[in-house]
CSV table of C-alpha atoms and ligand atoms in Angstrom, one decimal:
chain,number,residue,atom,x,y,z
H,1,MET,CA,-1.2,185.1,-91.9
H,2,VAL,CA,-1.8,181.7,-90.6
H,3,ASP,CA,-4.6,179.4,-91.8
H,4,VAL,CA,-5.5,176.3,-89.9
H,5,ILE,CA,-6.7,172.8,-91.0
H,6,LEU,CA,-8.0,170.7,-88.2
H,7,GLY,CA,-10.4,167.8,-87.5
H,8,LEU,CA,-13.9,168.5,-86.2
H,9,GLN,CA,-14.7,165.0,-85.0
H,10,TRP,CA,-12.7,162.2,-83.2
H,11,GLY,CA,-9.8,162.2,-85.6
H,12,ASP,CA,-9.1,160.5,-89.0
H,13,GLU,CA,-11.3,163.0,-90.9
H,14,GLY,CA,-8.9,163.0,-93.8
H,15,LYS,CA,-6.7,165.9,-92.7
H,16,GLY,CA,-3.6,164.4,-94.3
H,17,LYS,CA,-5.1,164.3,-97.7
H,18,ILE,CA,-6.6,167.8,-97.3
H,19,VAL,CA,-3.3,169.4,-96.1
H,20,ASP,CA,-1.5,167.8,-99.0
H,21,TYR,CA,-4.1,169.2,-101.4
H,22,PHE,CA,-3.8,172.8,-100.1
H,23,ALA,CA,0.0,172.6,-99.5
H,24,PRO,CA,1.0,174.3,-102.8
H,25,GLU,CA,-0.9,177.4,-101.7
H,26,TYR,CA,1.4,177.8,-98.6
H,27,ASP,CA,5.0,178.5,-97.9
H,28,ILE,CA,5.0,176.7,-94.6
H,29,ILE,CA,3.1,173.8,-93.1
H,30,ALA,CA,3.4,173.4,-89.4
H,31,ARG,CA,2.2,170.7,-86.9
H,32,PHE,CA,1.3,172.4,-83.6
H,33,GLN,CA,0.2,169.6,-81.3
H,34,GLY,CA,-0.1,165.8,-80.9
H,35,GLY,CA,2.6,163.3,-81.8
H,36,PRO,CA,2.9,159.9,-83.3
H,37,ASN,CA,-0.6,159.0,-82.2
H,38,ALA,CA,-1.6,160.8,-85.4
H,39,GLY,CA,-1.8,158.9,-88.7
H,40,HIS,CA,-2.3,161.1,-91.7
H,41,THR,CA,-2.8,159.3,-95.0
H,42,LEU,CA,-1.9,160.7,-98.4
H,43,TYR,CA,-1.1,159.3,-101.8
H,44,VAL,CA,2.1,160.1,-103.5
H,45,ASP,CA,2.5,158.9,-107.1
H,46,GLY,CA,-0.5,156.6,-106.4
H,47,LYS,CA,1.3,155.0,-103.4
H,48,LYS,CA,-0.2,155.2,-99.9
H,49,MET,CA,1.9,157.0,-97.3
H,50,VAL,CA,1.0,157.4,-93.6
H,51,LEU,CA,2.7,160.3,-91.7
H,52,HIS,CA,2.8,160.3,-88.0
H,53,GLN,CA,5.3,163.0,-87.1
H,54,ILE,CA,6.1,164.9,-90.2
H,55,PRO,CA,3.7,167.5,-91.5
H,56,SER,CA,1.6,166.5,-94.6
H,57,GLY,CA,3.3,169.1,-96.8
H,58,ILE,CA,6.5,167.2,-97.0
H,59,PHE,CA,6.0,166.0,-100.5
H,60,HIS,CA,5.9,169.5,-102.0
H,61,GLN,CA,9.4,170.6,-102.8
H,62,ASN,CA,9.0,174.3,-102.1
H,63,THR,CA,7.1,173.9,-98.9
H,64,ILE,CA,8.8,174.2,-95.5
H,65,ASN,CA,7.5,171.8,-92.9
H,66,ILE,CA,7.7,172.5,-89.2
H,67,ILE,CA,7.3,170.4,-86.2
H,68,GLY,CA,6.3,173.0,-83.6
H,69,ASN,CA,6.9,173.3,-79.9
H,70,GLY,CA,3.4,172.0,-79.1
H,71,VAL,CA,4.2,168.6,-80.6
H,72,VAL,CA,5.6,165.7,-78.7
H,73,LEU,CA,8.3,164.1,-80.8
H,74,ASP,CA,9.3,160.4,-80.8
H,75,PRO,CA,12.8,160.5,-82.4
H,76,VAL,CA,12.5,156.8,-83.4
H,77,THR,CA,9.3,157.3,-85.3
H,78,LEU,CA,10.7,160.5,-86.8
H,79,LYS,CA,13.9,158.8,-88.1
H,80,ARG,CA,11.9,155.9,-89.6
H,81,GLU,CA,9.6,158.4,-91.3
H,82,CYS,CA,12.5,160.5,-92.6
H,83,ASP,CA,13.9,157.4,-94.2
H,84,ALA,CA,10.5,156.6,-95.7
H,85,VAL,CA,10.1,160.0,-97.3
H,86,ALA,CA,13.7,160.0,-98.5
H,87,ALA,CA,12.8,157.1,-100.7
H,88,TYR,CA,10.5,159.5,-102.6
H,89,GLY,CA,13.4,161.9,-103.1
H,90,VAL,CA,12.4,164.2,-100.2
H,91,ASP,CA,15.4,166.0,-98.7
H,92,VAL,CA,14.4,166.5,-95.0
H,93,ARG,CA,17.5,168.5,-94.4
H,94,LYS,CA,16.1,171.1,-96.8
H,95,ASN,CA,12.5,171.3,-95.9
H,96,LEU,CA,11.9,169.9,-92.4
H,97,PHE,CA,12.5,172.2,-89.4
H,98,ILE,CA,12.0,171.3,-85.7
H,99,SER,CA,11.5,173.7,-82.8
H,100,GLN,CA,14.0,173.6,-80.0
H,101,ARG,CA,11.1,173.7,-77.6
H,102,THR,CA,9.5,170.5,-78.9
H,103,ASN,CA,9.2,167.9,-76.1
H,104,ILE,CA,10.8,164.5,-76.6
H,105,ILE,CA,9.0,161.2,-76.1
H,106,VAL,CA,11.4,158.8,-74.3
H,107,PRO,CA,10.9,155.0,-74.2
H,108,THR,CA,9.7,155.0,-70.7
H,109,HIS,CA,6.8,157.3,-71.7
H,110,ARG,CA,5.5,154.4,-73.8
H,111,ALA,CA,5.9,152.0,-71.0
H,112,LEU,CA,4.0,154.4,-68.7
H,113,ASP,CA,1.2,154.7,-71.2
H,114,LYS,CA,0.9,150.9,-71.2
H,115,ALA,CA,1.0,150.7,-67.4
H,116,SER,CA,-1.6,153.4,-67.0
H,117,GLU,CA,-4.0,151.7,-69.5
H,118,LEU,CA,-3.5,148.3,-67.9
H,119,GLN,CA,-4.4,149.8,-64.5
H,120,LYS,CA,-7.5,151.4,-65.9
H,121,GLY,CA,-8.7,148.0,-67.1
H,122,GLU,CA,-12.3,148.1,-68.5
H,123,SER,CA,-12.3,151.9,-68.4
H,124,LYS,CA,-9.1,152.3,-70.5
H,125,ILE,CA,-9.0,155.1,-72.9
H,126,GLY,CA,-7.9,153.0,-75.8
H,127,SER,CA,-4.7,155.1,-76.2
H,128,THR,CA,-2.4,154.4,-79.2
H,129,LEU,CA,0.2,153.7,-76.6
H,130,LYS,CA,2.7,156.0,-78.2
H,131,GLY,CA,3.5,157.7,-74.9
H,132,ILE,CA,1.5,160.8,-75.6
H,133,GLY,CA,-0.2,161.2,-72.2
H,134,PRO,CA,3.0,160.6,-70.1
H,135,ALA,CA,5.0,163.0,-72.4
H,136,TYR,CA,2.5,165.8,-72.0
H,137,MET,CA,2.4,165.1,-68.2
H,138,ASP,CA,6.1,165.6,-68.1
H,139,LYS,CA,5.7,168.9,-70.0
H,140,THR,CA,3.1,170.3,-67.6
H,141,GLY,CA,4.9,168.7,-64.7
H,142,ARG,CA,8.0,170.5,-65.9
H,143,ASN,CA,10.2,167.5,-66.2
H,144,ALA,CA,10.4,167.1,-70.0
H,145,LEU,CA,13.4,166.9,-72.2
H,146,ARG,CA,13.2,169.2,-75.2
H,147,VAL,CA,14.9,169.0,-78.6
H,148,GLY,CA,17.1,172.0,-77.8
H,149,ASP,CA,18.5,170.2,-74.7
H,150,LEU,CA,20.1,167.6,-77.0
H,151,LEU,CA,23.0,169.8,-77.7
H,152,HIS,CA,23.6,170.5,-74.0
H,153,PRO,CA,26.5,168.6,-72.4
H,154,ASN,CA,24.3,167.8,-69.5
H,155,PHE,CA,21.7,165.9,-71.7
H,156,SER,CA,22.7,162.4,-70.6
H,157,LYS,CA,22.2,163.3,-66.9
H,158,GLN,CA,18.9,165.0,-67.7
H,159,TYR,CA,17.8,161.8,-69.5
H,160,THR,CA,18.9,159.5,-66.7
H,161,ASP,CA,17.2,161.6,-64.0
H,162,LEU,CA,14.0,161.5,-66.0
H,163,ARG,CA,14.3,157.8,-66.6
H,164,ASN,CA,14.8,157.2,-62.9
H,165,LYS,CA,11.7,159.2,-62.1
H,166,HIS,CA,9.8,157.1,-64.5
H,167,GLN,CA,11.1,153.9,-63.0
H,168,VAL,CA,9.6,154.9,-59.6
H,169,LEU,CA,6.2,155.4,-61.3
H,170,LEU,CA,6.5,152.1,-63.2
H,171,ASP,CA,7.4,150.3,-60.0
H,172,ASN,CA,4.3,151.9,-58.4
H,173,PHE,CA,2.2,150.5,-61.3
H,174,ASN,CA,3.9,147.1,-60.7
H,175,PHE,CA,4.8,147.2,-64.4
H,176,THR,CA,8.0,145.7,-65.8
H,177,GLU,CA,9.3,145.9,-69.3
H,178,ASP,CA,12.8,145.5,-70.7
H,179,ILE,CA,13.3,148.7,-72.6
H,180,SER,CA,17.0,148.3,-73.3
H,181,ALA,CA,16.4,147.5,-77.0
H,182,SER,CA,14.2,150.5,-77.4
H,183,GLU,CA,16.6,152.7,-75.5
H,184,GLN,CA,19.4,151.7,-77.9
H,185,GLU,CA,17.2,152.6,-80.8
H,186,PHE,CA,16.2,155.9,-79.1
H,187,PHE,CA,19.9,157.0,-78.7
H,188,GLU,CA,20.6,156.2,-82.3
H,189,ALA,CA,17.6,158.2,-83.4
H,190,LEU,CA,18.8,161.1,-81.2
H,191,GLU,CA,22.1,161.2,-83.1
H,192,PHE,CA,20.0,161.4,-86.3
H,193,LEU,CA,17.8,164.2,-84.8
H,194,LYS,CA,20.9,166.2,-84.1
H,195,THR,CA,21.7,166.3,-87.8
H,196,LEU,CA,18.3,167.9,-88.7
H,197,ASN,CA,17.4,171.6,-88.7
H,198,VAL,CA,16.6,172.5,-85.2
H,199,ILE,CA,15.4,176.1,-85.0
H,200,ASN,CA,14.1,178.9,-82.8
H,201,CYS,CA,10.7,178.2,-84.3
H,202,GLU,CA,8.7,181.2,-82.9
H,203,TYR,CA,11.2,183.7,-84.4
H,204,PHE,CA,11.4,181.7,-87.6
H,205,ILE,CA,7.7,181.5,-88.1
H,206,ASN,CA,7.0,185.2,-87.1
H,207,ASP,CA,9.8,186.4,-89.3
H,208,ASN,CA,8.3,184.5,-92.2
H,209,ILE,CA,4.8,185.9,-91.5
H,210,SER,CA,6.1,189.4,-91.4
H,211,LYS,CA,7.7,188.8,-94.8
H,212,GLY,CA,4.3,187.9,-96.1
H,213,LYS,CA,4.8,184.2,-96.2
H,214,LYS,CA,1.7,182.0,-95.9
H,215,VAL,CA,1.5,179.5,-93.1
H,216,LEU,CA,-0.8,176.5,-92.8
H,217,ALA,CA,-1.1,174.9,-89.3
H,218,GLU,CA,-2.0,171.2,-89.5
H,219,GLY,CA,-4.0,169.8,-86.7
H,220,ALA,CA,-3.8,166.2,-85.5
H,221,GLN,CA,-6.6,164.2,-83.8
H,222,GLY,CA,-10.0,165.9,-83.7
H,223,SER,CA,-11.8,168.6,-81.7
H,224,MET,CA,-13.8,166.0,-79.8
H,225,LEU,CA,-10.5,164.6,-78.6
H,226,ASP,CA,-9.4,168.0,-77.2
H,227,ILE,CA,-8.0,167.8,-73.7
H,228,ASP,CA,-10.4,170.6,-72.5
H,229,PHE,CA,-13.4,170.4,-74.9
H,230,GLY,CA,-13.4,166.7,-75.9
H,231,THR,CA,-15.2,163.8,-74.4
H,232,PHE,CA,-13.0,163.8,-71.3
H,233,PRO,CA,-11.4,161.6,-70.0
H,234,PHE,CA,-11.6,159.8,-73.4
H,235,VAL,CA,-9.5,162.3,-75.1
H,236,THR,CA,-5.9,162.9,-76.1
H,237,SER,CA,-3.5,165.1,-74.0
H,238,SER,CA,-3.3,168.3,-76.2
H,239,ASN,CA,-5.4,171.1,-77.4
H,240,THR,CA,-6.4,169.9,-80.8
H,241,THR,CA,-8.6,173.0,-81.4
H,242,SER,CA,-7.6,176.2,-83.1
H,243,ALA,CA,-6.4,177.9,-79.8
H,244,GLY,CA,-3.7,175.2,-79.8
H,245,VAL,CA,-2.1,176.9,-82.8
H,246,CYS,CA,-1.0,179.9,-80.9
H,247,THR,CA,0.6,178.0,-78.0
H,248,GLY,CA,1.9,175.2,-80.2
H,249,LEU,CA,3.7,177.5,-82.7
H,250,GLY,CA,4.2,180.8,-80.9
H,251,VAL,CA,2.0,182.9,-83.1
H,252,SER,CA,-0.5,185.4,-81.8
H,253,PRO,CA,-4.3,185.0,-82.2
H,254,ARG,CA,-4.2,188.1,-84.4
H,255,GLN,CA,-2.3,186.2,-87.0
H,256,ILE,CA,-5.0,183.5,-87.4
H,257,ASN,CA,-7.0,183.9,-90.5
H,258,ASP,CA,-9.1,181.0,-92.0
H,259,VAL,CA,-10.0,178.0,-89.8
H,260,LEU,CA,-10.8,175.1,-92.2
H,261,GLY,CA,-12.6,172.3,-90.3
H,262,VAL,CA,-12.5,168.8,-91.7
H,263,THR,CA,-15.4,166.5,-91.1
H,264,LYS,CA,-16.4,163.2,-92.6
H,265,ALA,CA,-19.8,163.0,-94.2
H,266,TYR,CA,-20.6,160.5,-91.4
H,267,CYS,CA,-18.7,159.8,-88.2
H,268,THR,CA,-16.0,157.5,-86.8
H,269,ARG,CA,-14.1,157.0,-83.6
H,270,VAL,CA,-11.3,154.7,-82.7
H,271,GLY,CA,-10.6,153.8,-79.1
H,272,GLY,CA,-12.9,154.0,-76.1
H,273,GLY,CA,-15.4,156.7,-75.0
H,274,PRO,CA,-18.8,158.1,-75.8
H,275,PHE,CA,-20.0,158.2,-79.4
H,276,PRO,CA,-23.7,159.0,-79.4
H,277,THR,CA,-24.4,158.3,-83.1
H,278,GLU,CA,-22.5,155.0,-83.2
H,279,LEU,CA,-24.2,152.3,-85.2
H,280,HIS,CA,-23.9,148.7,-83.8
H,281,ASP,CA,-25.7,147.2,-86.8
H,282,ALA,CA,-25.2,146.2,-90.4
H,283,THR,CA,-25.3,149.9,-91.5
H,284,GLY,CA,-22.3,150.6,-89.2
H,285,GLU,CA,-20.5,147.6,-90.7
H,286,GLU,CA,-21.2,148.9,-94.2
H,287,LEU,CA,-19.7,152.3,-93.4
H,288,ARG,CA,-16.6,150.5,-92.0
H,289,ARG,CA,-16.3,148.3,-95.0
H,290,ILE,CA,-16.9,150.9,-97.7
H,291,GLY,CA,-14.9,153.6,-95.9
H,292,SER,CA,-12.0,151.2,-95.1
H,293,GLU,CA,-12.4,152.4,-91.5
H,294,PHE,CA,-9.3,150.9,-89.9
H,295,GLY,CA,-6.9,153.0,-87.8
H,296,ALA,CA,-3.9,154.4,-89.8
H,297,THR,CA,-1.7,154.2,-86.7
H,298,THR,CA,-2.9,151.0,-84.9
H,299,GLY,CA,-4.9,149.2,-87.5
H,300,ARG,CA,-7.9,148.9,-85.1
H,301,PRO,CA,-11.4,148.9,-86.6
H,302,ARG,CA,-12.9,152.3,-86.3
H,303,ARG,CA,-16.4,152.6,-84.7
H,304,CYS,CA,-18.8,154.1,-87.3
H,305,GLY,CA,-22.0,156.0,-87.2
H,306,TRP,CA,-24.0,158.8,-88.8
H,307,ILE,CA,-22.8,162.4,-88.6
H,308,ASP,CA,-23.4,164.1,-85.3
H,309,LEU,CA,-24.5,167.8,-85.9
H,310,VAL,CA,-24.7,168.6,-82.2
H,311,ALA,CA,-21.0,167.7,-81.8
H,312,LEU,CA,-20.1,169.3,-85.2
H,313,LYS,CA,-21.7,172.6,-84.3
H,314,PHE,CA,-19.9,172.6,-81.0
H,315,ALA,CA,-16.6,172.0,-82.7
H,316,CYS,CA,-17.3,174.8,-85.2
H,317,MET,CA,-18.0,177.2,-82.3
H,318,ILE,CA,-14.9,176.3,-80.2
H,319,ASN,CA,-12.6,176.5,-83.3
H,320,GLY,CA,-14.2,179.5,-85.0
H,321,VAL,CA,-14.5,177.5,-88.2
H,322,SER,CA,-14.8,179.7,-91.3
H,323,LYS,CA,-15.1,176.9,-93.9
H,324,ILE,CA,-15.9,173.2,-93.7
H,325,ILE,CA,-14.3,170.5,-95.8
H,326,MET,CA,-16.5,167.4,-96.0
H,327,THR,CA,-14.5,164.2,-96.7
H,328,LYS,CA,-15.5,160.7,-97.7
H,329,ALA,CA,-18.8,161.8,-99.2
H,330,ASP,CA,-18.3,159.0,-101.7
H,331,VAL,CA,-18.6,156.5,-98.9
H,332,LEU,CA,-22.3,157.3,-98.7
H,333,ASP,CA,-22.8,156.7,-102.5
H,334,SER,CA,-24.7,153.5,-102.1
H,335,PHE,CA,-26.9,154.2,-99.1
H,336,ASN,CA,-30.6,154.7,-99.8
H,337,GLU,CA,-31.2,156.6,-96.6
H,338,LEU,CA,-28.9,158.8,-94.6
H,339,ASN,CA,-29.4,160.1,-91.0
H,340,VAL,CA,-28.1,163.1,-89.2
H,341,CYS,CA,-28.3,163.7,-85.4
H,342,THR,CA,-29.9,167.0,-84.7
H,343,ALA,CA,-30.3,166.8,-80.9
H,344,TYR,CA,-29.5,164.6,-77.9
H,345,ASN,CA,-32.2,163.0,-75.8
H,346,LEU,CA,-31.0,162.8,-72.3
H,347,GLY,CA,-33.5,160.7,-70.3
H,348,GLY,CA,-36.5,162.6,-71.7
H,349,THR,CA,-34.8,166.0,-71.9
H,350,GLN,CA,-33.8,167.1,-75.4
H,351,THR,CA,-30.7,169.3,-75.9
H,352,THR,CA,-28.6,170.6,-78.7
H,353,GLU,CA,-25.7,171.3,-76.4
H,354,VAL,CA,-22.8,169.0,-75.8
H,355,PRO,CA,-23.0,168.0,-72.1
H,356,PHE,CA,-19.9,168.5,-70.1
H,357,GLN,CA,-19.7,164.8,-69.2
H,358,MET,CA,-20.7,162.5,-72.0
H,359,SER,CA,-19.6,159.2,-70.5
H,360,GLY,CA,-21.8,157.3,-68.1
H,361,ILE,CA,-25.0,158.8,-69.3
H,362,ASP,CA,-27.5,157.6,-71.9
H,363,ILE,CA,-27.5,159.8,-75.0
H,364,GLU,CA,-30.1,158.9,-77.5
H,365,PRO,CA,-29.7,160.8,-80.8
H,366,VAL,CA,-32.7,162.6,-82.4
H,367,TRP,CA,-32.5,161.7,-86.1
H,368,LYS,CA,-33.4,163.6,-89.2
H,369,SER,CA,-33.5,161.4,-92.3
H,370,PHE,CA,-32.4,162.2,-95.8
H,371,ALA,CA,-32.6,160.4,-99.1
H,372,GLY,CA,-29.3,159.1,-100.4
H,373,TRP,CA,-28.0,159.9,-103.8
H,374,ASN,CA,-27.4,156.3,-105.0
H,375,MET,CA,-24.8,157.1,-107.6
H,376,ASP,CA,-21.1,156.9,-108.0
H,377,THR,CA,-19.7,160.4,-107.3
H,378,THR,CA,-16.0,159.5,-107.3
H,379,ALA,CA,-15.2,160.9,-110.7
H,380,ILE,CA,-17.1,164.2,-110.2
H,381,LYS,CA,-15.0,167.4,-110.6
H,382,GLU,CA,-17.5,170.2,-110.7
H,383,ALA,CA,-20.0,171.2,-108.1
H,384,ALA,CA,-22.8,171.4,-110.7
H,385,ALA,CA,-22.4,167.7,-111.3
H,386,LEU,CA,-23.0,166.7,-107.7
H,387,PRO,CA,-26.4,165.1,-107.1
H,388,GLU,CA,-29.2,167.3,-105.8
H,389,THR,CA,-29.7,165.0,-102.8
H,390,MET,CA,-26.1,165.7,-101.8
H,391,SER,CA,-26.7,169.4,-102.0
H,392,THR,CA,-29.8,169.0,-99.8
H,393,TYR,CA,-27.8,167.1,-97.2
H,394,ILE,CA,-25.0,169.7,-97.3
H,395,ASP,CA,-27.4,172.7,-97.2
H,396,PHE,CA,-29.0,171.3,-94.0
H,397,ILE,CA,-25.6,170.9,-92.4
H,398,ASN,CA,-24.5,174.4,-93.4
H,399,ASN,CA,-27.6,175.9,-91.8
H,400,TYR,CA,-27.4,173.8,-88.7
H,401,VAL,CA,-23.8,174.4,-87.8
H,402,GLY,CA,-23.6,178.0,-89.1
H,403,ALA,CA,-20.5,177.4,-91.3
H,404,PRO,CA,-20.5,176.6,-95.0
H,405,VAL,CA,-19.2,173.4,-96.5
H,406,LYS,CA,-16.9,174.7,-99.2
H,407,PHE,CA,-15.2,171.5,-100.4
H,408,VAL,CA,-16.4,168.0,-100.8
H,409,SER,CA,-13.8,165.2,-101.0
H,410,ASN,CA,-15.0,162.3,-103.1
H,411,GLY,CA,-12.2,159.8,-102.8
H,412,PRO,CA,-8.8,159.3,-101.3
H,413,GLY,CA,-6.9,160.7,-104.3
H,414,ARG,CA,-5.3,164.1,-104.3
H,415,GLU,CA,-7.4,165.2,-107.3
H,416,GLN,CA,-10.7,163.9,-105.8
H,417,ILE,CA,-12.0,167.1,-104.4
H,418,VAL,CA,-14.8,169.3,-105.5
H,419,ARG,CA,-14.9,173.1,-104.7
H,420,LEU,CA,-18.5,174.3,-104.0
D,1,GDP,P1,-6.4,161.9,-90.9
D,1,GDP,O1,-5.8,161.3,-89.6
D,1,GDP,O2,-7.4,162.9,-90.6
D,1,GDP,O3,-5.3,162.4,-91.8
D,1,GDP,O4,-7.1,160.7,-91.6
D,1,GDP,P2,-6.6,159.2,-91.8
D,1,GDP,O5,-5.5,159.2,-92.8
D,1,GDP,O6,-6.3,158.6,-90.5
D,1,GDP,O7,-7.9,158.5,-92.4
D,1,GDP,C1,-8.6,159.0,-93.5
D,1,GDP,C2,-8.7,157.8,-94.5
D,1,GDP,O8,-9.7,158.1,-95.5
D,1,GDP,C3,-7.4,157.5,-95.2
D,1,GDP,O9,-7.3,156.2,-95.5
D,1,GDP,C4,-7.6,158.4,-96.5
D,1,GDP,O10,-6.8,157.9,-97.6
D,1,GDP,C5,-9.1,158.2,-96.7
D,1,GDP,N1,-9.7,159.3,-97.4
D,1,GDP,C6,-9.5,160.7,-97.3
D,1,GDP,N2,-10.4,161.4,-97.9
D,1,GDP,C7,-11.3,160.5,-98.5
D,1,GDP,C8,-12.4,160.6,-99.3
D,1,GDP,O11,-12.9,161.7,-99.6
D,1,GDP,N3,-13.0,159.4,-99.7
D,1,GDP,C9,-12.5,158.2,-99.4
D,1,GDP,N4,-13.2,157.1,-99.8
D,1,GDP,N5,-11.4,158.1,-98.6
D,1,GDP,C10,-10.8,159.2,-98.2
D,2,IMO,P1,-5.3,161.6,-86.3
D,2,IMO,O1,-4.3,162.7,-86.3
D,2,IMO,C1,-8.1,159.0,-84.2
D,2,IMO,C2,-7.4,158.5,-79.9
D,2,IMO,C3,-7.0,157.1,-79.4
D,2,IMO,C4,-7.6,157.1,-78.0
D,2,IMO,C5,-7.4,158.6,-77.6
D,2,IMO,C6,-6.2,158.8,-76.8
D,2,IMO,O2,-4.8,160.5,-87.2
D,2,IMO,O3,-6.7,162.0,-86.5
D,2,IMO,P2,-3.5,158.8,-77.2
D,2,IMO,O4,-2.7,158.0,-78.1
D,2,IMO,O5,-3.6,160.3,-77.6
D,2,IMO,O6,-3.3,158.6,-75.8
D,2,IMO,O7,-5.1,158.3,-77.4
D,2,IMO,O8,-7.3,159.4,-78.8
D,2,IMO,N1,-6.6,159.1,-81.0
D,2,IMO,C7,-6.9,159.2,-82.2
D,2,IMO,N2,-8.0,158.7,-82.9
D,2,IMO,N3,-7.1,159.7,-84.9
D,2,IMO,C8,-6.0,160.1,-84.2
D,2,IMO,O9,-5.1,160.9,-84.8
D,2,IMO,C9,-5.8,159.9,-82.9
D,2,IMO,N4,-4.9,160.1,-81.9
D,2,IMO,C10,-5.4,159.6,-80.8
D,2,IMO,O10,-7.6,156.1,-80.2
D,2,IMO,O11,-9.0,156.9,-78.1
D,3,MG,MG1,-5.6,159.4,-88.8
């Protein structure tokens, strides 16, 4: 069976920590979408580690980690990350496997990302500029290079043809950038990639499932960044929701068991686009300061606000969430009052549905207020020790979204998690 852990908001919900926590219960951890735009933070021996391409189960010796076909892979980032985890004694040749069908990010994808954002000007998406959009465009445009192509004698020609296609587009954008240095690095990284375990992933994973092995699919980004169901066009270019697991790994919907949705106890977003519950005041700054809300991939300050239950309920519906994991509850420890958004006011009309287009319209949140718990919760290990005010807050969320919060994360450490 396959369980899924994915983000229910706009990314950075703490998926990396949660996947690392659950990893010992699984035989295989597999990324199914996204690419190096992801930044998943976990702590190994007390030291902070941010993973962009490698699944967050990599530090568990007996866990196989898979980069699935739905991922877009930057060989340069991968090589760098493999070197970084090797310093912790991880043998990537033993427990990292990459699908032959995984699409490759080439240096001109990053240039195209920049060119496209520059052209958009004020209305730019705020992309991480890792080449994600252009790489997925080449996938759906049927131009992409895939990891399995690397071993084909024709690969150089395939690469040159693609690069030339990209040059025409870059000329159209009037964008010039010398990519020769990054091209050199790219080719070196490809040689390294060839030495890793490249597999026929769909057979590998299904064989393992039929042998009774347990698979955990690790989502990147968040549901509100989903290409179909997110705040389009301010989204990423993949299906971040649970449906993406099937196409991103080659498993059937009948294999999907638990869908564990991760949400912060409040809400953040990095990059442009609608964010109805964003706080532009001192409270928002407090959330950013206490929660250290700065992007793990780009270092940009994250926009902060109260939890948005309209969006959260929508995300639970689209994903079929069976259990919720609430992270960063400790960040709310010192707030006297907490707010949750229970509806959107759209120019006088109230709705509890996520509108198809959220940009360019005024969305005023309808708030419900809760008392804060005003105590340090970071050392709590048992549900019974959690403050009553936190239980009230969580009970309301459970009832509103129709899925239960089963775990509360109360600090960044691996052991800081309370099972409810
Ligand atoms: P991801 O992209 O979903 O894996 O999340 P990020 O790693 O980008 O951002 C989450 C940040 O919050 C990281 O710095 C984590 O170390 C941190 N974090 C995760 N869970 C908790 C928690 O429960 N409390 C606190 N204070 N920090 C947390
Ligand atoms: P993790 O996995 C938060 C955002 C970018 C931008 C938009 C499109 O760490 O949760 P892209 O690079 O995909 O073209 O950017 O999506 N974004 C993320 N925000 N966490 C992420 O990943 C993100 N990956 C992309 O900021 O607004
Ligand atoms: Mg992140």
